[in-house]
mmCIF file of N, CA and C in Angstrom:
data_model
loop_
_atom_site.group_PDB
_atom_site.id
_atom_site.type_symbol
_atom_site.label_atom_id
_atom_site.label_comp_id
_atom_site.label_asym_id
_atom_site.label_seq_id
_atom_site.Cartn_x
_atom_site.Cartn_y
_atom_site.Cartn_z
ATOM 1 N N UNK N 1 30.612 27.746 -5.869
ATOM 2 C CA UNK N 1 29.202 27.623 -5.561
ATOM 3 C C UNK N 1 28.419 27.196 -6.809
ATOM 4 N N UNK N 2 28.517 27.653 -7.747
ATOM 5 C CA UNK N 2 28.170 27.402 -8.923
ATOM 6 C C UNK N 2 28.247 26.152 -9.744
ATOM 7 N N UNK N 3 29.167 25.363 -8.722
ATOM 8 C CA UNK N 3 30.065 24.152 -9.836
ATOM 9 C C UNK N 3 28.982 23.090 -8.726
ATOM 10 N N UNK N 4 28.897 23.512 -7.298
ATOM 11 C CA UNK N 4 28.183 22.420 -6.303
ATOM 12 C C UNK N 4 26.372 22.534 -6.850
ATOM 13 N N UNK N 5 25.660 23.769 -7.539
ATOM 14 C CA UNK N 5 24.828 23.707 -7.732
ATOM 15 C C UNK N 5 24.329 22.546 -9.375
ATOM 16 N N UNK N 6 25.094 23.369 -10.100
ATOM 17 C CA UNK N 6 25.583 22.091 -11.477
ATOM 18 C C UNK N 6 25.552 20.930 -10.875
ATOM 19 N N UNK N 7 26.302 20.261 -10.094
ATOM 20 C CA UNK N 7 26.223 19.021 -9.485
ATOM 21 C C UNK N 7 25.122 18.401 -8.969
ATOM 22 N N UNK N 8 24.717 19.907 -8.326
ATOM 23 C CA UNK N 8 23.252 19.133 -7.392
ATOM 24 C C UNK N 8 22.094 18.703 -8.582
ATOM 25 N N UNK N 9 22.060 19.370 -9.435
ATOM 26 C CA UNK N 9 21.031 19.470 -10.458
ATOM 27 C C UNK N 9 21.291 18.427 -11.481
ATOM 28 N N UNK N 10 22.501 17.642 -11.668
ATOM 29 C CA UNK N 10 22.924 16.336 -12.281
ATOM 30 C C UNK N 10 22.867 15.141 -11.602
ATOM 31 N N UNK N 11 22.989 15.132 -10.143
ATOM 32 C CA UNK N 11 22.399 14.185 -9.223
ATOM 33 C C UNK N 11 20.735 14.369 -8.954
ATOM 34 N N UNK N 12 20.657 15.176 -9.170
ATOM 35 C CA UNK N 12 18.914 15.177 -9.446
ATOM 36 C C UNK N 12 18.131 14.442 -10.313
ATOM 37 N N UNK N 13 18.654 14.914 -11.607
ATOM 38 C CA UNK N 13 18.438 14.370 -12.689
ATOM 39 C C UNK N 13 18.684 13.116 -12.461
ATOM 40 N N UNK N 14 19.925 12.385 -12.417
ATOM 41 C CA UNK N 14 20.061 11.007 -12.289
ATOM 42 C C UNK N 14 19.025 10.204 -11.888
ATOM 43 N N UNK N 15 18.685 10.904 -10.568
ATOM 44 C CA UNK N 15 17.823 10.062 -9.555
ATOM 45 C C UNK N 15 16.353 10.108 -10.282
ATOM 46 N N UNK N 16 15.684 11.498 -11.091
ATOM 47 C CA UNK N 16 14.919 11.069 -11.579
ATOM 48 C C UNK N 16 14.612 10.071 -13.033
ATOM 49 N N UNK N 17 15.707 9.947 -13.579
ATOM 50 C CA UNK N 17 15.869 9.128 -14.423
ATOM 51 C C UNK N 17 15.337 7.616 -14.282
ATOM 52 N N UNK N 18 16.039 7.381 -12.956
ATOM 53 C CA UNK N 18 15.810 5.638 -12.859
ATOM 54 C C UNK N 18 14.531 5.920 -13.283
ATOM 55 N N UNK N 19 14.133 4.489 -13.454
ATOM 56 C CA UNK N 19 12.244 4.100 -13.322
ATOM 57 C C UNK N 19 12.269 2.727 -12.581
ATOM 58 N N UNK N 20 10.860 3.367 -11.828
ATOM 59 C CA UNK N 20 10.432 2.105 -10.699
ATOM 60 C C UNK N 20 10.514 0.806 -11.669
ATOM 61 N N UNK N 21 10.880 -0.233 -10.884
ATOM 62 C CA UNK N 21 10.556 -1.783 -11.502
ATOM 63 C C UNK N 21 9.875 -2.607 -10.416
ATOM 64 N N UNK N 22 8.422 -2.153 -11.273
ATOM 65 C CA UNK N 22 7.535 -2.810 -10.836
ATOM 66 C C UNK N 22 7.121 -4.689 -11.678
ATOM 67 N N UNK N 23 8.234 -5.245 -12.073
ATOM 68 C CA UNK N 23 8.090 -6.165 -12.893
ATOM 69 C C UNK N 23 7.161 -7.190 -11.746
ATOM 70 N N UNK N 24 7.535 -7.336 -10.683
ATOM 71 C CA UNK N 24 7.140 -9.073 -10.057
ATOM 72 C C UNK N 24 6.126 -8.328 -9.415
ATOM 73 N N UNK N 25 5.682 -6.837 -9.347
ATOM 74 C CA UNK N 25 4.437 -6.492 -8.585
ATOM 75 C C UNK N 25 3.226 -7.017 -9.848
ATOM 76 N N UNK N 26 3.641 -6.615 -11.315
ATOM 77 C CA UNK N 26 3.040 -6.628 -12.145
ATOM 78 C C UNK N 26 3.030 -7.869 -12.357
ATOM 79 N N UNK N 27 3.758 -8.817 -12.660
ATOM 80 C CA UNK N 27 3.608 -9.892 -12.795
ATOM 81 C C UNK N 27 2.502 -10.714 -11.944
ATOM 82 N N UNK N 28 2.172 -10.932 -10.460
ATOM 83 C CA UNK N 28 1.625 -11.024 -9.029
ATOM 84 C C UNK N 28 0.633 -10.514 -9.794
ATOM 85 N N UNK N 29 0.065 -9.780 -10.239
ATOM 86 C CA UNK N 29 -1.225 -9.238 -9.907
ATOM 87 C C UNK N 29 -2.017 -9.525 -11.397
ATOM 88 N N UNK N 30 -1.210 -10.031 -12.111
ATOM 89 C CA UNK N 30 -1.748 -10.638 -13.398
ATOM 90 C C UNK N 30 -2.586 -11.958 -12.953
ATOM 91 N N UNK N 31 -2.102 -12.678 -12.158
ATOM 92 C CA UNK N 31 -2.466 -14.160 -11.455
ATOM 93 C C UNK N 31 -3.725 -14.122 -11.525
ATOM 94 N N UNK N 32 -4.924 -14.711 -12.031
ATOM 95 C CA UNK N 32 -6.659 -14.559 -11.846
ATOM 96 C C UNK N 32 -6.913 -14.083 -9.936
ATOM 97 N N UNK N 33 -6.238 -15.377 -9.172
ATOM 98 C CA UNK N 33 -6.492 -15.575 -8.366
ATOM 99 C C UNK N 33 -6.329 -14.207 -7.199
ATOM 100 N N UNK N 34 -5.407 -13.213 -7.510
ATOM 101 C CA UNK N 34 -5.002 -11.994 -7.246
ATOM 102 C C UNK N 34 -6.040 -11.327 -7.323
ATOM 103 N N UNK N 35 -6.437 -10.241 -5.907
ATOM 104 C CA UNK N 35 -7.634 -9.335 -5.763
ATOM 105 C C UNK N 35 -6.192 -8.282 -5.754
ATOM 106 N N UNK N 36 -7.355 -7.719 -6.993
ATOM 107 C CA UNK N 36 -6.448 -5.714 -6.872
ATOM 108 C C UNK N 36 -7.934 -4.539 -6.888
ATOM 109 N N UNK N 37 -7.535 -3.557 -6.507
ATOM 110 C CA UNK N 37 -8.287 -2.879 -6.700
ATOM 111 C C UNK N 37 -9.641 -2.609 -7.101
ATOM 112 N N UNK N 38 -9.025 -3.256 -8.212
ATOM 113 C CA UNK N 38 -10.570 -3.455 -9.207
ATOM 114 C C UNK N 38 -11.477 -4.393 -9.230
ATOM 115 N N UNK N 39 -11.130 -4.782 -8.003
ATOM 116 C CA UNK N 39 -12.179 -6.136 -7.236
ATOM 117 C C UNK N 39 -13.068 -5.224 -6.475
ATOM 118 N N UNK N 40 -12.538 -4.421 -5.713
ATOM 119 C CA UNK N 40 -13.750 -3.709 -4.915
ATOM 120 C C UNK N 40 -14.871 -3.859 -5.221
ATOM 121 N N UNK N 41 -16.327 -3.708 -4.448
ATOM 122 C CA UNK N 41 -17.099 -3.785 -4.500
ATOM 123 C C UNK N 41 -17.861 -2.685 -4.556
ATOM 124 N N UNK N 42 -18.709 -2.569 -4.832
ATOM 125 C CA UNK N 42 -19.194 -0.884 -4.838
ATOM 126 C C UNK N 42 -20.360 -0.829 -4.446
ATOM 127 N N UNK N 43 -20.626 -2.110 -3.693
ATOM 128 C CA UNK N 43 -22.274 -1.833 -2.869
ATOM 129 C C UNK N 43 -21.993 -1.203 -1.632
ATOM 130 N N UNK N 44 -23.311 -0.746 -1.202
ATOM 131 C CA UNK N 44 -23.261 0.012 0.714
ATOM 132 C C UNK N 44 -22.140 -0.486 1.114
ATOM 133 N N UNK N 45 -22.928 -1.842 1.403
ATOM 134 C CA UNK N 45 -21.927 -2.222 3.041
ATOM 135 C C UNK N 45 -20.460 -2.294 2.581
ATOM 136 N N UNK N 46 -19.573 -2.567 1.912
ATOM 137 C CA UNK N 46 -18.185 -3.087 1.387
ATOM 138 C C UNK N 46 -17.809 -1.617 1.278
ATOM 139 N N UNK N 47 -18.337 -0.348 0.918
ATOM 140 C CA UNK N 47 -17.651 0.651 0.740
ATOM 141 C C UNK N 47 -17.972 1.330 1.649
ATOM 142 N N UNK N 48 -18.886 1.204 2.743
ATOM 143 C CA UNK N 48 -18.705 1.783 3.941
ATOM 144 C C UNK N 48 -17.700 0.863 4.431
ATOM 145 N N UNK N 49 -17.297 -0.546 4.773
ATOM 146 C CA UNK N 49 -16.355 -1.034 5.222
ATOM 147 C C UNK N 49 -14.724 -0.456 4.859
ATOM 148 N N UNK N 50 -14.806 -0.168 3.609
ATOM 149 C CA UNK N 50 -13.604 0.263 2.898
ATOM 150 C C UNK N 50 -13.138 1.438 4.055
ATOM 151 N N UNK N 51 -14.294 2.402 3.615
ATOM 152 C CA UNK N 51 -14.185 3.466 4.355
ATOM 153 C C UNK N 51 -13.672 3.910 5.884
ATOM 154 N N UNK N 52 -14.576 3.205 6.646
ATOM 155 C CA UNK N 52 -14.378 3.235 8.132
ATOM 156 C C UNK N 52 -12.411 2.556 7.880
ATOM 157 N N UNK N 53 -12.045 1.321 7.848
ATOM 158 C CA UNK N 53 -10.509 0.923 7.824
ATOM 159 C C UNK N 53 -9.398 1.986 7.097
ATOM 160 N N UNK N 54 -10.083 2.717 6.237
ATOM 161 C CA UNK N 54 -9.430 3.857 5.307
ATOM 162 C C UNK N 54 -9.484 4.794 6.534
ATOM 163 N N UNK N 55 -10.398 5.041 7.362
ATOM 164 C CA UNK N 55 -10.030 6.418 8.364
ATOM 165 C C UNK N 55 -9.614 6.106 9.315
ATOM 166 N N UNK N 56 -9.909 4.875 9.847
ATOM 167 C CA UNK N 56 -8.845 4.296 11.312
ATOM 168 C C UNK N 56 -7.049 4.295 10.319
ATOM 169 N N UNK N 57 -6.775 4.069 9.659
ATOM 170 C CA UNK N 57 -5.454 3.632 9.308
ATOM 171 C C UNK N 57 -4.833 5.590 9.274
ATOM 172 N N UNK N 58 -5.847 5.957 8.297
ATOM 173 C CA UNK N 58 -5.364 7.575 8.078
ATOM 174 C C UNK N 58 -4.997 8.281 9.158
ATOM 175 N N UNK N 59 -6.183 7.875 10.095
ATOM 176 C CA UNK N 59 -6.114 8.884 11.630
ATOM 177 C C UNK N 59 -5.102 8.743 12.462
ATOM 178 N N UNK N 60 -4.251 7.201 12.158
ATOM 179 C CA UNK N 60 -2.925 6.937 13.205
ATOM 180 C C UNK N 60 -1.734 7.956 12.449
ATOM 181 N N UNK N 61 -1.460 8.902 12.870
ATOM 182 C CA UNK N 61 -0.400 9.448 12.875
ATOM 183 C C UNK N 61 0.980 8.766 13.012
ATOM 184 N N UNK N 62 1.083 7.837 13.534
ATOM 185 C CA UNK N 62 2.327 6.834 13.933
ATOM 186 C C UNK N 62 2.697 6.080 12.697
ATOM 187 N N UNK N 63 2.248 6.097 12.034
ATOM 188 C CA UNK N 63 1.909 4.999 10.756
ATOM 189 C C UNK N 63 2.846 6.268 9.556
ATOM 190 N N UNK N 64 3.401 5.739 9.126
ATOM 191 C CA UNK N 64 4.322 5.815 7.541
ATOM 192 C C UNK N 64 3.217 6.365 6.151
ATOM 193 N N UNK N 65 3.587 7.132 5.493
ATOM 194 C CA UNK N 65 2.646 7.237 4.682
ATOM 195 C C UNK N 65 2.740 5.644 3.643
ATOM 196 N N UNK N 66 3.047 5.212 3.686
ATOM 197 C CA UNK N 66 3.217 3.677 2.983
ATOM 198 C C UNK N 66 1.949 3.088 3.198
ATOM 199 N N UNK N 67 1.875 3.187 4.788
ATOM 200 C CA UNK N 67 0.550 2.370 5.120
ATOM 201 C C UNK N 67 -0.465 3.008 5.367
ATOM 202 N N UNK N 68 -0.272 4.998 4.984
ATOM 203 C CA UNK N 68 -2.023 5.279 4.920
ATOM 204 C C UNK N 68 -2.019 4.865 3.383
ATOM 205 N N UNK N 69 -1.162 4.531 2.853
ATOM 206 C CA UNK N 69 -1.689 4.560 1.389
ATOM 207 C C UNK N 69 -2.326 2.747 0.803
ATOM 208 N N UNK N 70 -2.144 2.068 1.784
ATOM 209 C CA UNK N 70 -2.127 0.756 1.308
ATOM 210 C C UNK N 70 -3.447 0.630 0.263
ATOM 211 N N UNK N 71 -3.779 -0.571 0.048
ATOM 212 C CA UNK N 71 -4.723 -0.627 -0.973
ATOM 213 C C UNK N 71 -5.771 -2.017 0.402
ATOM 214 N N UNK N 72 -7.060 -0.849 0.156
ATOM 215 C CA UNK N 72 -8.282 -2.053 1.497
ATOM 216 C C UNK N 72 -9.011 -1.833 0.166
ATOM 217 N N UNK N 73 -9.071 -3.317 -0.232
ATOM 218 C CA UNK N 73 -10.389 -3.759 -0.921
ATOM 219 C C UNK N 73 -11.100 -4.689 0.090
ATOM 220 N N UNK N 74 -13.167 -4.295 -0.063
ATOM 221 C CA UNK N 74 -13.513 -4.986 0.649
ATOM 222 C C UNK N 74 -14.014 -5.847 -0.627
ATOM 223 N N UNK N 75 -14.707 -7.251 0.202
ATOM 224 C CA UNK N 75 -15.397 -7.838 -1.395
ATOM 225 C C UNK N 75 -16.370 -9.103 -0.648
ATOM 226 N N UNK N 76 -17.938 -8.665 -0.444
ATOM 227 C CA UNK N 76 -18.772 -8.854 0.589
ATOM 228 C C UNK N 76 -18.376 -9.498 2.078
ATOM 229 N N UNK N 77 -17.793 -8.397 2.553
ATOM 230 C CA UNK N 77 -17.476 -8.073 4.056
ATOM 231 C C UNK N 77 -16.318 -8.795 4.593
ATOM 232 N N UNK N 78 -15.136 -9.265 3.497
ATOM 233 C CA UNK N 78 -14.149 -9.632 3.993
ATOM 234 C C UNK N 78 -12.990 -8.684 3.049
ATOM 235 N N UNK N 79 -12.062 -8.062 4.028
ATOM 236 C CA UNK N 79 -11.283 -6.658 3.790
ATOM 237 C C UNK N 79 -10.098 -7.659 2.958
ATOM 238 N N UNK N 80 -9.236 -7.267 2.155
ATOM 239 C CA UNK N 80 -7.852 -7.482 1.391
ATOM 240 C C UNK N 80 -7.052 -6.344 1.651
ATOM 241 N N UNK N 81 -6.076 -6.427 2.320
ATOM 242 C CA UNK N 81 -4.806 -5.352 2.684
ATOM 243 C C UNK N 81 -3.606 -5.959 1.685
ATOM 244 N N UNK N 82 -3.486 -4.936 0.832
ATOM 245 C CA UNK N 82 -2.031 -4.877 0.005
ATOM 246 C C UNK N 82 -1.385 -3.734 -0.423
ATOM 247 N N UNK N 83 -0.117 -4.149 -0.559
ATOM 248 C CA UNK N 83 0.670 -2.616 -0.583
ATOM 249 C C UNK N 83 1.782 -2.731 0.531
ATOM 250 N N UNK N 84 2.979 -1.832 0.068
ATOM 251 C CA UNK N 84 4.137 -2.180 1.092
ATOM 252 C C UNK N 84 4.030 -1.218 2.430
ATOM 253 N N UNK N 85 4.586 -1.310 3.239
ATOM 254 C CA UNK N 85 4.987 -0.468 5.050
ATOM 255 C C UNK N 85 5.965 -0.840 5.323
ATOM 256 N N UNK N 86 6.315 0.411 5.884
ATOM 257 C CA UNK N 86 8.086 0.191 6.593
ATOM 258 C C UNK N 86 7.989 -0.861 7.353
ATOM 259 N N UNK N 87 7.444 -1.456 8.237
ATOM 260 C CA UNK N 87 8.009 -2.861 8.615
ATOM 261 C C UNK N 87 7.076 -3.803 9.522
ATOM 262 N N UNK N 88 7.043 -4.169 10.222
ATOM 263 C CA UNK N 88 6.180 -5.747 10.487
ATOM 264 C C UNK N 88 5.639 -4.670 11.659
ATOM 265 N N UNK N 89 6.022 -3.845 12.231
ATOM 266 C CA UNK N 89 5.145 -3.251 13.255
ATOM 267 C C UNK N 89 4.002 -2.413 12.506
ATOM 268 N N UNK N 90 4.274 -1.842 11.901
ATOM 269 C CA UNK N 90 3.351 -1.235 10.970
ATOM 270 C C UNK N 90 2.111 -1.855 9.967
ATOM 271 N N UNK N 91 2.989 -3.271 9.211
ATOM 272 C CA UNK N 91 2.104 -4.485 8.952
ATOM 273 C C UNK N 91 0.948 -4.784 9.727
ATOM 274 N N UNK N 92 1.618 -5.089 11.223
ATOM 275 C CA UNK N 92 0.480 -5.551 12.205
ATOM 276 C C UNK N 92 -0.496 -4.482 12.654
ATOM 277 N N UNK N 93 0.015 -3.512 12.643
ATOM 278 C CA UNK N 93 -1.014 -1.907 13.081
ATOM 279 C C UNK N 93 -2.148 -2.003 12.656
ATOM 280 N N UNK N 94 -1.635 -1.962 11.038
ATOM 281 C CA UNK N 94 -2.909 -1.947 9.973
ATOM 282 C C UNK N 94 -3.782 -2.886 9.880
ATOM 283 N N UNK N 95 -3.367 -4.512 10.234
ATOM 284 C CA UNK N 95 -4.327 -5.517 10.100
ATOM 285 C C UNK N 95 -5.158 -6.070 11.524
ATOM 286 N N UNK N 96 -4.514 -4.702 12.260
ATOM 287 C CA UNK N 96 -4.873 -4.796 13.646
ATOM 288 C C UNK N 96 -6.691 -3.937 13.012
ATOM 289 N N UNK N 97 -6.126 -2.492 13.021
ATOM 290 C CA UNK N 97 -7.758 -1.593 12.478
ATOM 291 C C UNK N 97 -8.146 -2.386 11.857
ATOM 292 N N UNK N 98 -7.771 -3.073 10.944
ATOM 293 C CA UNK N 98 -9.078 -3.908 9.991
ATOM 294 C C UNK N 98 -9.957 -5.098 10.867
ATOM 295 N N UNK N 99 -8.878 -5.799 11.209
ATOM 296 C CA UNK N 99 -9.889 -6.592 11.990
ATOM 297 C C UNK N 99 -10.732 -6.024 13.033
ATOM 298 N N UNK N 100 -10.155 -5.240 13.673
ATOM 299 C CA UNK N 100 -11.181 -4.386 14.645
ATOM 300 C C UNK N 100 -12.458 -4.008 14.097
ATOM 301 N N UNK N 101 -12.661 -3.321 12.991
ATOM 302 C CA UNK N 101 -14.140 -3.022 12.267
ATOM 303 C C UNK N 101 -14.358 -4.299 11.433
ATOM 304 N N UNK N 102 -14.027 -5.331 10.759
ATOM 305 C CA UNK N 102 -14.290 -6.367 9.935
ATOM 306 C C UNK N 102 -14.465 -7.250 10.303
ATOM 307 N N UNK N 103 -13.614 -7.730 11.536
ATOM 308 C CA UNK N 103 -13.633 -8.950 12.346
ATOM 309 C C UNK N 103 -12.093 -9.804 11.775
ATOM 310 N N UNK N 104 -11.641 -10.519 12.488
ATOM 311 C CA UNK N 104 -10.296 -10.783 12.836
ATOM 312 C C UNK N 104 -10.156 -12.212 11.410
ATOM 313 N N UNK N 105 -11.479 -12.501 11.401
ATOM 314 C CA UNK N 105 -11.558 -14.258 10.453
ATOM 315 C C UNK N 105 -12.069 -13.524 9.143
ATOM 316 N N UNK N 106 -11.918 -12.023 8.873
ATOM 317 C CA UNK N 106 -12.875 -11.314 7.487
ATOM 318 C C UNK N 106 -11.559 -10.255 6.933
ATOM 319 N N UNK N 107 -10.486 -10.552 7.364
ATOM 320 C CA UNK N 107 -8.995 -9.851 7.295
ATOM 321 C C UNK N 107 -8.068 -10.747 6.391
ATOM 322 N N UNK N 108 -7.526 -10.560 5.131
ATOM 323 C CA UNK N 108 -6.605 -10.843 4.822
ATOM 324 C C UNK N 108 -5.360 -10.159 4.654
ATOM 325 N N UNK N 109 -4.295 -10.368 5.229
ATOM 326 C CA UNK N 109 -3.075 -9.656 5.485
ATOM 327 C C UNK N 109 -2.184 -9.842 4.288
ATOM 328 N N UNK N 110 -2.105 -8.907 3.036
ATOM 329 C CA UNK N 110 -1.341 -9.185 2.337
ATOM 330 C C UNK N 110 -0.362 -8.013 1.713
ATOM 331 N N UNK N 111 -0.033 -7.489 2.920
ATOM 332 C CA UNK N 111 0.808 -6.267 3.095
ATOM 333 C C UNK N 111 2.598 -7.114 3.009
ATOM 334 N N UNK N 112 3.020 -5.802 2.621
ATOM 335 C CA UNK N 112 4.513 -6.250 2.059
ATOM 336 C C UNK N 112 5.180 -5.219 3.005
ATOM 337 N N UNK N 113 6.720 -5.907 3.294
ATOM 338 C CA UNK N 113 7.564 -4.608 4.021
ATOM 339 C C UNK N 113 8.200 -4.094 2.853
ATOM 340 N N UNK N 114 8.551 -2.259 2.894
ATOM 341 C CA UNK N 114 9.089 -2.070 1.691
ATOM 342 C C UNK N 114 10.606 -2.681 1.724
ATOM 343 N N UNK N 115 11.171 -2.525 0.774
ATOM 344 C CA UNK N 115 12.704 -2.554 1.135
ATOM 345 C C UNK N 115 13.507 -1.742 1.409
ATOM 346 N N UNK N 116 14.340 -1.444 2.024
ATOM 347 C CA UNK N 116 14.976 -0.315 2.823
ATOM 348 C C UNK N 116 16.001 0.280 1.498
ATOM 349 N N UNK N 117 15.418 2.228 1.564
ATOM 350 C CA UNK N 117 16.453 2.332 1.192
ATOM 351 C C UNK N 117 17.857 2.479 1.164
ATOM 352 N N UNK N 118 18.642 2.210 -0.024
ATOM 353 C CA UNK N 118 20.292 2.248 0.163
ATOM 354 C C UNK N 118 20.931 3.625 0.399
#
């Protein structure tokens, strides 16, 4: 028992060892042309927009925490979705709520599927 706990606690370790490689996320978001975060807007309307798509996405229970976590920048009244979700049904969920409060032509879909783990 003792020798399987040692073990468990060295496969632990391992796993926390790796580190994420975020190289080509980081790279991507260096681009000028790239909206991150820190594009948001911080007037009324864009952060009530933020908001309302932030609680339709939260409130679906069906949804992966991947995609309550995505990143909605608004940036005068057209939404940016980025960030990964388990998969193209989930993709479409989310850019489904946005367009619903934003409008369907004020939606950019730039959600990623994650990659599955091994």
């Amino acid at each position: 028992m003792k020798h399987l706990l040692i073990l468990g606690f060295a496969a632990c370790a391992a796993l926390f060892a790796q580190e994420a490689d975020n190289t080509k996320m980081n790279q991507r978001d260096r681009d000028k042309r790239a909206i991150t975060a820190d594009d948001q807007k911080m007037n009324a309307a864009d952060t009530e927009l933020t908001r309302k798509v932030r609680k339709s996405v939260v409130a679906d229970t069906s949804l992966s925490t991947y995609a309550h976590n995505v990143k909605i920048i608004a940036r005068d009244g057209t939404i940016t979705l980025r960030g990964p979700v388990r998969d193209l049904a989930e993709k479409a969920s989310v850019a489904k709520k946005a367009s619903a409060i934003a409008g369907v032509k004020n939606v950019t879909n730039d959600l990623e599927i994650a990659p599955t783990k091994k």
